[in-house]
Amino acid sequence: MSTEEALDAYTELSSTVFSKKKWRIQHGSYKVTKLQEAIEKIVEKYGDAHDPNEIMLDPRQDCCKTAIATPSLGLTLFRTHESQPLQIDALCKIPIWQAARATTAASTFFKPMLIGRSNAEISYVDGAMGHNNPIKAVLEEAETACDHSGSIESQNIEYITSIGTGMPQNVSLKAPSIIERALVPINTVRAIVRIITDANDVAEKMEKHFSMMPGVYFRLNVGQGLQVSC
């Protein structure tokens, strides 16, 4: 997909998926069926096989190695490539739409994604939960997939690009109201969510880490999320 095609596809997906909210008593604000259908449509249109159920694994030797991160008993990576020599990760064989559903399962928007056999399903949630900036996982994956020896710093890296989604607000704890003291401490919960989804703390550490390697690490961000330039 070209950049323009990706932007058009995202715009169409957003208008389809987020056009109507579910009832408050239901899990998640939006229907996962609409999200699944929208992703399948994109995969069918732009995928190599033009099949809505095309799997993650790309058997080509020169494929663009891609890994989608999502938390579940630690960080899970859905890969388009073999994670180890002569070994195909079972998660490579799942449909692309399932991996996309898993990493976008933000608890306030969509239900968790269940993947696996009916008696051994694993629940996956939004990749932002604790891993909103998975740059460390990217470096480890590059070390494993590209060289299998030596640290990432010792390899011939051309550049690393980290793309943010906006600068976070300052995290602060307000004094709980009488209702919050009696029921749920909403302000505390919101502060915790901001902390575990913060991506810029990791970005700052990576910037210091690569400070002795100028022209290698780039962090691109905006002041606020969902900014569009015309």
PDB file of C-alpha atoms in Angstrom:
ATOM      1  CA  MET A   1       0.000   0.000   0.000  1.00  0.00           C
ATOM      2  CA  SER A   2       1.133   3.502  -0.718  1.00  0.00           C
ATOM      3  CA  THR A   3       0.917   6.194   1.952  1.00  0.00           C
ATOM      4  CA  GLU A   4      -2.130   7.709   0.271  1.00  0.00           C
ATOM      5  CA  GLU A   5      -3.834   4.318   0.061  1.00  0.00           C
ATOM      6  CA  ALA A   6      -3.098   3.668   3.740  1.00  0.00           C
ATOM      7  CA  LEU A   7      -4.562   7.036   4.756  1.00  0.00           C
ATOM      8  CA  ASP A   8      -7.667   6.464   2.640  1.00  0.00           C
ATOM      9  CA  ALA A   9      -8.124   2.964   4.061  1.00  0.00           C
ATOM     10  CA  TYR A  10      -7.746   4.234   7.632  1.00  0.00           C
ATOM     11  CA  THR A  11     -10.239   7.035   7.039  1.00  0.00           C
ATOM     12  CA  GLU A  12     -12.780   4.607   5.610  1.00  0.00           C
ATOM     13  CA  LEU A  13     -12.206   2.125   8.446  1.00  0.00           C
ATOM     14  CA  SER A  14     -12.644   4.835  11.082  1.00  0.00           C
ATOM     15  CA  SER A  15     -15.887   6.120   9.588  1.00  0.00           C
ATOM     16  CA  THR A  16     -17.260   2.581   9.414  1.00  0.00           C
ATOM     17  CA  VAL A  17     -16.151   1.300  12.809  1.00  0.00           C
ATOM     18  CA  PHE A  18     -16.686   4.397  14.957  1.00  0.00           C
ATOM     19  CA  SER A  19     -19.931   5.625  13.416  1.00  0.00           C
ATOM     20  CA  LYS A  20     -22.193   4.177  16.095  1.00  0.00           C
ATOM     21  CA  LYS A  21     -21.621   3.340  19.763  1.00  0.00           C
ATOM     22  CA  LYS A  22     -23.002   0.327  21.593  1.00  0.00           C
ATOM     23  CA  TRP A  23     -25.167   0.492  24.702  1.00  0.00           C
ATOM     24  CA  ARG A  24     -23.214   1.395  27.850  1.00  0.00           C
ATOM     25  CA  ILE A  25     -23.979  -1.929  29.535  1.00  0.00           C
ATOM     26  CA  GLN A  26     -22.160  -3.827  26.773  1.00  0.00           C
ATOM     27  CA  HIS A  27     -18.439  -4.640  26.793  1.00  0.00           C
ATOM     28  CA  GLY A  28     -16.594  -2.092  24.679  1.00  0.00           C
ATOM     29  CA  SER A  29     -18.003   1.009  23.031  1.00  0.00           C
ATOM     30  CA  TYR A  30     -17.942  -0.265  19.446  1.00  0.00           C
ATOM     31  CA  LYS A  31     -18.766  -3.484  17.619  1.00  0.00           C
ATOM     32  CA  VAL A  32     -15.842  -5.799  16.943  1.00  0.00           C
ATOM     33  CA  THR A  33     -17.720  -7.310  14.011  1.00  0.00           C
ATOM     34  CA  LYS A  34     -17.525  -4.008  12.149  1.00  0.00           C
ATOM     35  CA  LEU A  35     -13.806  -3.729  12.900  1.00  0.00           C
ATOM     36  CA  GLN A  36     -13.188  -7.278  11.702  1.00  0.00           C
ATOM     37  CA  GLU A  37     -15.132  -6.707   8.492  1.00  0.00           C
ATOM     38  CA  ALA A  38     -13.274  -3.452   7.817  1.00  0.00           C
ATOM     39  CA  ILE A  39      -9.869  -5.100   8.316  1.00  0.00           C
ATOM     40  CA  GLU A  40     -10.825  -8.089   6.165  1.00  0.00           C
ATOM     41  CA  LYS A  41     -11.886  -5.711   3.403  1.00  0.00           C
ATOM     42  CA  ILE A  42      -8.491  -3.985   3.467  1.00  0.00           C
ATOM     43  CA  VAL A  43      -6.596  -7.297   3.490  1.00  0.00           C
ATOM     44  CA  GLU A  44      -8.662  -8.620   0.595  1.00  0.00           C
ATOM     45  CA  LYS A  45      -8.084  -5.474  -1.452  1.00  0.00           C
ATOM     46  CA  TYR A  46      -4.381  -4.914  -0.790  1.00  0.00           C
ATOM     47  CA  GLY A  47      -3.061  -8.308   0.330  1.00  0.00           C
ATOM     48  CA  ASP A  48      -0.915 -10.461  -1.948  1.00  0.00           C
ATOM     49  CA  ALA A  49      -3.484 -13.270  -1.988  1.00  0.00           C
ATOM     50  CA  HIS A  50      -6.532 -10.962  -2.108  1.00  0.00           C
ATOM     51  CA  ASP A  51      -8.017 -13.235   0.537  1.00  0.00           C
ATOM     52  CA  PRO A  52      -9.682 -11.728   3.644  1.00  0.00           C
ATOM     53  CA  ASN A  53      -8.269 -14.633   5.676  1.00  0.00           C
ATOM     54  CA  GLU A  54      -4.695 -14.283   4.421  1.00  0.00           C
ATOM     55  CA  ILE A  55      -2.287 -15.377   7.163  1.00  0.00           C
ATOM     56  CA  MET A  56       0.530 -13.380   8.729  1.00  0.00           C
ATOM     57  CA  LEU A  57       3.400 -15.562   7.475  1.00  0.00           C
ATOM     58  CA  ASP A  58       5.136 -14.311   4.334  1.00  0.00           C
ATOM     59  CA  PRO A  59       7.303 -17.156   2.952  1.00  0.00           C
ATOM     60  CA  ARG A  60       9.432 -14.908   0.738  1.00  0.00           C
ATOM     61  CA  GLN A  61      13.067 -14.587   1.787  1.00  0.00           C
ATOM     62  CA  ASP A  62      13.082 -10.869   0.983  1.00  0.00           C
ATOM     63  CA  CYS A  63       9.808 -10.107   2.759  1.00  0.00           C
ATOM     64  CA  CYS A  64       9.491  -7.023   4.928  1.00  0.00           C
ATOM     65  CA  LYS A  65       9.815  -8.493   8.417  1.00  0.00           C
ATOM     66  CA  THR A  66       6.915  -7.207  10.496  1.00  0.00           C
ATOM     67  CA  ALA A  67       5.838  -7.939  14.062  1.00  0.00           C
ATOM     68  CA  ILE A  68       2.597  -6.806  15.707  1.00  0.00           C
ATOM     69  CA  ALA A  69       2.773  -6.461  19.488  1.00  0.00           C
ATOM     70  CA  THR A  70      -0.027  -7.189  21.938  1.00  0.00           C
ATOM     71  CA  PRO A  71       0.032  -8.009  25.671  1.00  0.00           C
ATOM     72  CA  SER A  72      -1.073 -11.402  26.986  1.00  0.00           C
ATOM     73  CA  LEU A  73       0.954 -13.100  29.704  1.00  0.00           C
ATOM     74  CA  GLY A  74       3.751 -10.757  28.711  1.00  0.00           C
ATOM     75  CA  LEU A  75       4.320  -9.257  25.279  1.00  0.00           C
ATOM     76  CA  THR A  76       3.262 -11.423  22.331  1.00  0.00           C
ATOM     77  CA  LEU A  77       4.498 -10.793  18.795  1.00  0.00           C
ATOM     78  CA  PHE A  78       2.520 -11.808  15.729  1.00  0.00           C
ATOM     79  CA  ARG A  79       5.158 -12.120  13.006  1.00  0.00           C
ATOM     80  CA  THR A  80       5.256 -12.258   9.220  1.00  0.00           C
ATOM     81  CA  HIS A  81       8.501 -14.245   9.436  1.00  0.00           C
ATOM     82  CA  GLU A  82      10.042 -17.176  11.268  1.00  0.00           C
ATOM     83  CA  SER A  83      11.130 -16.209  14.766  1.00  0.00           C
ATOM     84  CA  GLN A  84      13.898 -18.816  14.826  1.00  0.00           C
ATOM     85  CA  PRO A  85      15.808 -20.585  12.027  1.00  0.00           C
ATOM     86  CA  LEU A  86      13.885 -23.559  10.629  1.00  0.00           C
ATOM     87  CA  GLN A  87      11.048 -22.927  13.060  1.00  0.00           C
ATOM     88  CA  ILE A  88       7.685 -21.430  12.167  1.00  0.00           C
ATOM     89  CA  ASP A  89       5.880 -19.728  15.023  1.00  0.00           C
ATOM     90  CA  ALA A  90       2.282 -20.962  15.288  1.00  0.00           C
ATOM     91  CA  LEU A  91       1.124 -17.353  15.616  1.00  0.00           C
ATOM     92  CA  CYS A  92       2.475 -16.694  12.110  1.00  0.00           C
ATOM     93  CA  LYS A  93      -0.328 -18.861  10.777  1.00  0.00           C
ATOM     94  CA  ILE A  94      -3.222 -16.821  12.126  1.00  0.00           C
ATOM     95  CA  PRO A  95      -5.150 -14.522   9.763  1.00  0.00           C
ATOM     96  CA  ILE A  96      -3.918 -10.938   9.521  1.00  0.00           C
ATOM     97  CA  TRP A  97      -7.284  -9.650  10.702  1.00  0.00           C
ATOM     98  CA  GLN A  98      -6.962 -11.592  13.968  1.00  0.00           C
ATOM     99  CA  ALA A  99      -3.561 -10.046  14.725  1.00  0.00           C
ATOM    100  CA  ALA A 100      -4.928  -6.595  13.909  1.00  0.00           C
ATOM    101  CA  ARG A 101      -7.955  -7.196  16.136  1.00  0.00           C
ATOM    102  CA  ALA A 102      -5.731  -8.338  18.988  1.00  0.00           C
ATOM    103  CA  THR A 103      -3.433  -5.318  18.997  1.00  0.00           C
ATOM    104  CA  THR A 104      -6.325  -2.825  18.673  1.00  0.00           C
ATOM    105  CA  ALA A 105      -8.476  -4.311  21.443  1.00  0.00           C
ATOM    106  CA  ALA A 106      -8.418  -1.183  23.608  1.00  0.00           C
ATOM    107  CA  SER A 107     -10.581  -2.066  26.601  1.00  0.00           C
ATOM    108  CA  THR A 108     -12.753   1.048  26.371  1.00  0.00           C
ATOM    109  CA  PHE A 109     -13.388   0.532  22.652  1.00  0.00           C
ATOM    110  CA  PHE A 110     -13.459  -3.183  21.857  1.00  0.00           C
ATOM    111  CA  LYS A 111     -13.752  -6.560  23.521  1.00  0.00           C
ATOM    112  CA  PRO A 112     -10.522  -8.564  23.956  1.00  0.00           C
ATOM    113  CA  MET A 113      -9.570 -10.846  21.076  1.00  0.00           C
ATOM    114  CA  LEU A 114      -9.605 -14.584  21.784  1.00  0.00           C
ATOM    115  CA  ILE A 115      -7.175 -16.649  19.718  1.00  0.00           C
ATOM    116  CA  GLY A 116      -6.559 -20.380  19.894  1.00  0.00           C
ATOM    117  CA  ARG A 117      -8.486 -23.600  20.136  1.00  0.00           C
ATOM    118  CA  SER A 118     -11.863 -23.484  21.837  1.00  0.00           C
ATOM    119  CA  ASN A 119     -10.561 -25.169  24.985  1.00  0.00           C
ATOM    120  CA  ALA A 120      -7.309 -23.197  25.145  1.00  0.00           C
ATOM    121  CA  GLU A 121      -8.068 -19.689  23.938  1.00  0.00           C
ATOM    122  CA  ILE A 122      -5.813 -16.813  24.968  1.00  0.00           C
ATOM    123  CA  SER A 123      -7.189 -13.322  25.509  1.00  0.00           C
ATOM    124  CA  TYR A 124      -5.310 -10.459  23.840  1.00  0.00           C
ATOM    125  CA  VAL A 125      -5.770  -6.751  24.516  1.00  0.00           C
ATOM    126  CA  ASP A 126      -4.602  -3.407  23.196  1.00  0.00           C
ATOM    127  CA  GLY A 127      -0.870  -3.237  22.484  1.00  0.00           C
ATOM    128  CA  ALA A 128      -0.758   0.117  24.290  1.00  0.00           C
ATOM    129  CA  MET A 129      -1.237  -1.525  27.682  1.00  0.00           C
ATOM    130  CA  GLY A 130       2.294  -1.295  29.016  1.00  0.00           C
ATOM    131  CA  HIS A 131       3.824  -1.423  25.540  1.00  0.00           C
ATOM    132  CA  ASN A 132       2.650   1.771  23.842  1.00  0.00           C
ATOM    133  CA  ASN A 133       6.218   2.272  22.657  1.00  0.00           C
ATOM    134  CA  PRO A 134       7.567  -1.239  21.914  1.00  0.00           C
ATOM    135  CA  ILE A 135      10.976  -0.027  20.717  1.00  0.00           C
ATOM    136  CA  LYS A 136      12.827  -2.427  23.042  1.00  0.00           C
ATOM    137  CA  ALA A 137      10.931  -5.360  21.563  1.00  0.00           C
ATOM    138  CA  VAL A 138      11.757  -4.056  18.079  1.00  0.00           C
ATOM    139  CA  LEU A 139      15.481  -4.004  18.862  1.00  0.00           C
ATOM    140  CA  GLU A 140      15.365  -7.515  20.301  1.00  0.00           C
ATOM    141  CA  GLU A 141      13.406  -8.748  17.289  1.00  0.00           C
ATOM    142  CA  ALA A 142      15.882  -7.157  14.880  1.00  0.00           C
ATOM    143  CA  GLU A 143      18.761  -8.790  16.711  1.00  0.00           C
ATOM    144  CA  THR A 144      17.076 -12.193  16.457  1.00  0.00           C
ATOM    145  CA  ALA A 145      15.689 -11.939  12.934  1.00  0.00           C
ATOM    146  CA  CYS A 146      18.559 -10.226  11.157  1.00  0.00           C
ATOM    147  CA  ASP A 147      21.779 -11.450  12.655  1.00  0.00           C
ATOM    148  CA  HIS A 148      21.366 -13.893  15.546  1.00  0.00           C
ATOM    149  CA  SER A 149      24.690 -12.727  16.990  1.00  0.00           C
ATOM    150  CA  GLY A 150      25.992  -9.682  18.788  1.00  0.00           C
ATOM    151  CA  SER A 151      24.145  -6.723  20.230  1.00  0.00           C
ATOM    152  CA  ILE A 152      21.966  -4.459  18.120  1.00  0.00           C
ATOM    153  CA  GLU A 153      24.439  -1.611  18.597  1.00  0.00           C
ATOM    154  CA  SER A 154      27.234  -3.657  17.000  1.00  0.00           C
ATOM    155  CA  GLN A 155      25.262  -4.268  13.821  1.00  0.00           C
ATOM    156  CA  ASN A 156      25.111  -2.060  10.758  1.00  0.00           C
ATOM    157  CA  ILE A 157      21.848  -0.210  11.443  1.00  0.00           C
ATOM    158  CA  GLU A 158      20.908   2.440   8.924  1.00  0.00           C
ATOM    159  CA  TYR A 159      18.226   4.068  11.062  1.00  0.00           C
ATOM    160  CA  ILE A 160      15.441   3.473  13.563  1.00  0.00           C
ATOM    161  CA  THR A 161      12.231   5.478  13.271  1.00  0.00           C
ATOM    162  CA  SER A 162       9.825   5.675  16.203  1.00  0.00           C
ATOM    163  CA  ILE A 163       6.444   7.286  15.486  1.00  0.00           C
ATOM    164  CA  GLY A 164       4.420   8.766  18.338  1.00  0.00           C
ATOM    165  CA  THR A 165       0.740   9.644  18.570  1.00  0.00           C
ATOM    166  CA  GLY A 166       0.935  12.859  20.558  1.00  0.00           C
ATOM    167  CA  MET A 167       2.486  14.270  23.703  1.00  0.00           C
ATOM    168  CA  PRO A 168       0.818  13.072  26.925  1.00  0.00           C
ATOM    169  CA  GLN A 169      -0.764  15.302  29.517  1.00  0.00           C
ATOM    170  CA  ASN A 170       0.928  15.666  32.877  1.00  0.00           C
ATOM    171  CA  VAL A 171      -0.116  12.890  35.226  1.00  0.00           C
ATOM    172  CA  SER A 172      -1.562  14.237  38.452  1.00  0.00           C
ATOM    173  CA  LEU A 173      -3.774  12.922  41.219  1.00  0.00           C
ATOM    174  CA  LYS A 174      -6.693  15.060  42.276  1.00  0.00           C
ATOM    175  CA  ALA A 175      -8.270  14.748  45.683  1.00  0.00           C
ATOM    176  CA  PRO A 176     -11.081  12.162  45.439  1.00  0.00           C
ATOM    177  CA  SER A 177     -14.640  13.356  45.806  1.00  0.00           C
ATOM    178  CA  ILE A 178     -17.011  11.942  48.411  1.00  0.00           C
ATOM    179  CA  ILE A 179     -18.552   9.643  45.797  1.00  0.00           C
ATOM    180  CA  GLU A 180     -15.135   8.427  44.651  1.00  0.00           C
ATOM    181  CA  ARG A 181     -14.056   7.697  48.208  1.00  0.00           C
ATOM    182  CA  ALA A 182     -17.182   5.609  48.675  1.00  0.00           C
ATOM    183  CA  LEU A 183     -17.183   3.872  45.294  1.00  0.00           C
ATOM    184  CA  VAL A 184     -14.450   3.941  42.628  1.00  0.00           C
ATOM    185  CA  PRO A 185     -11.414   6.302  42.662  1.00  0.00           C
ATOM    186  CA  ILE A 186     -11.870   7.442  39.058  1.00  0.00           C
ATOM    187  CA  ASN A 187      -9.030   9.986  39.119  1.00  0.00           C
ATOM    188  CA  THR A 188      -6.605   7.369  40.407  1.00  0.00           C
ATOM    189  CA  VAL A 189      -7.671   4.899  37.729  1.00  0.00           C
ATOM    190  CA  ARG A 190      -7.219   7.524  35.015  1.00  0.00           C
ATOM    191  CA  ALA A 191      -3.756   8.401  36.310  1.00  0.00           C
ATOM    192  CA  ILE A 192      -2.738   4.732  36.289  1.00  0.00           C
ATOM    193  CA  VAL A 193      -3.980   4.331  32.707  1.00  0.00           C
ATOM    194  CA  ARG A 194      -1.930   7.348  31.603  1.00  0.00           C
ATOM    195  CA  ILE A 195       1.163   5.924  33.261  1.00  0.00           C
ATOM    196  CA  ILE A 196       0.923   2.446  31.726  1.00  0.00           C
ATOM    197  CA  THR A 197       0.123   3.811  28.256  1.00  0.00           C
ATOM    198  CA  ASP A 198       2.844   6.480  28.279  1.00  0.00           C
ATOM    199  CA  ALA A 199       5.200   6.137  25.328  1.00  0.00           C
ATOM    200  CA  ASN A 200       7.434   9.164  25.718  1.00  0.00           C
ATOM    201  CA  ASP A 201       9.346   7.957  28.764  1.00  0.00           C
ATOM    202  CA  VAL A 202      10.672   5.045  26.705  1.00  0.00           C
ATOM    203  CA  ALA A 203      11.363   7.403  23.784  1.00  0.00           C
ATOM    204  CA  GLU A 204      13.499   9.658  25.973  1.00  0.00           C
ATOM    205  CA  LYS A 205      15.492   6.684  27.266  1.00  0.00           C
ATOM    206  CA  MET A 206      16.081   5.444  23.716  1.00  0.00           C
ATOM    207  CA  GLU A 207      17.217   8.901  22.634  1.00  0.00           C
ATOM    208  CA  LYS A 208      19.842   8.865  25.388  1.00  0.00           C
ATOM    209  CA  HIS A 209      20.771   5.281  24.533  1.00  0.00           C
ATOM    210  CA  PHE A 210      21.542   6.180  20.908  1.00  0.00           C
ATOM    211  CA  SER A 211      23.036   9.594  21.668  1.00  0.00           C
ATOM    212  CA  MET A 212      26.488   8.307  20.687  1.00  0.00           C
ATOM    213  CA  MET A 213      25.161   7.078  17.329  1.00  0.00           C
ATOM    214  CA  PRO A 214      24.007  10.280  15.568  1.00  0.00           C
ATOM    215  CA  GLY A 215      21.710   9.884  12.591  1.00  0.00           C
ATOM    216  CA  VAL A 216      20.460   6.464  13.681  1.00  0.00           C
ATOM    217  CA  TYR A 217      17.513   7.009  16.025  1.00  0.00           C
ATOM    218  CA  PHE A 218      14.630   9.313  15.063  1.00  0.00           C
ATOM    219  CA  ARG A 219      11.515  10.001  17.125  1.00  0.00           C
ATOM    220  CA  LEU A 220       8.631  11.614  15.219  1.00  0.00           C
ATOM    221  CA  ASN A 221       5.740  12.976  17.242  1.00  0.00           C
ATOM    222  CA  VAL A 222       3.017  15.610  17.266  1.00  0.00           C
ATOM    223  CA  GLY A 223       1.743  17.937  19.956  1.00  0.00           C
ATOM    224  CA  GLN A 224      -1.648  16.230  19.988  1.00  0.00           C
ATOM    225  CA  GLY A 225      -3.013  13.020  18.542  1.00  0.00           C
ATOM    226  CA  LEU A 226      -4.968  12.677  15.283  1.00  0.00           C
ATOM    227  CA  GLN A 227      -3.440  15.714  13.591  1.00  0.00           C
ATOM    228  CA  VAL A 228      -3.913  15.963   9.844  1.00  0.00           C
ATOM    229  CA  SER A 229      -2.095  18.421   7.603  1.00  0.00           C
ATOM    230  CA  CYS A 230      -3.672  19.616   4.385  1.00  0.00           C
TER     231      CYS A 230
END
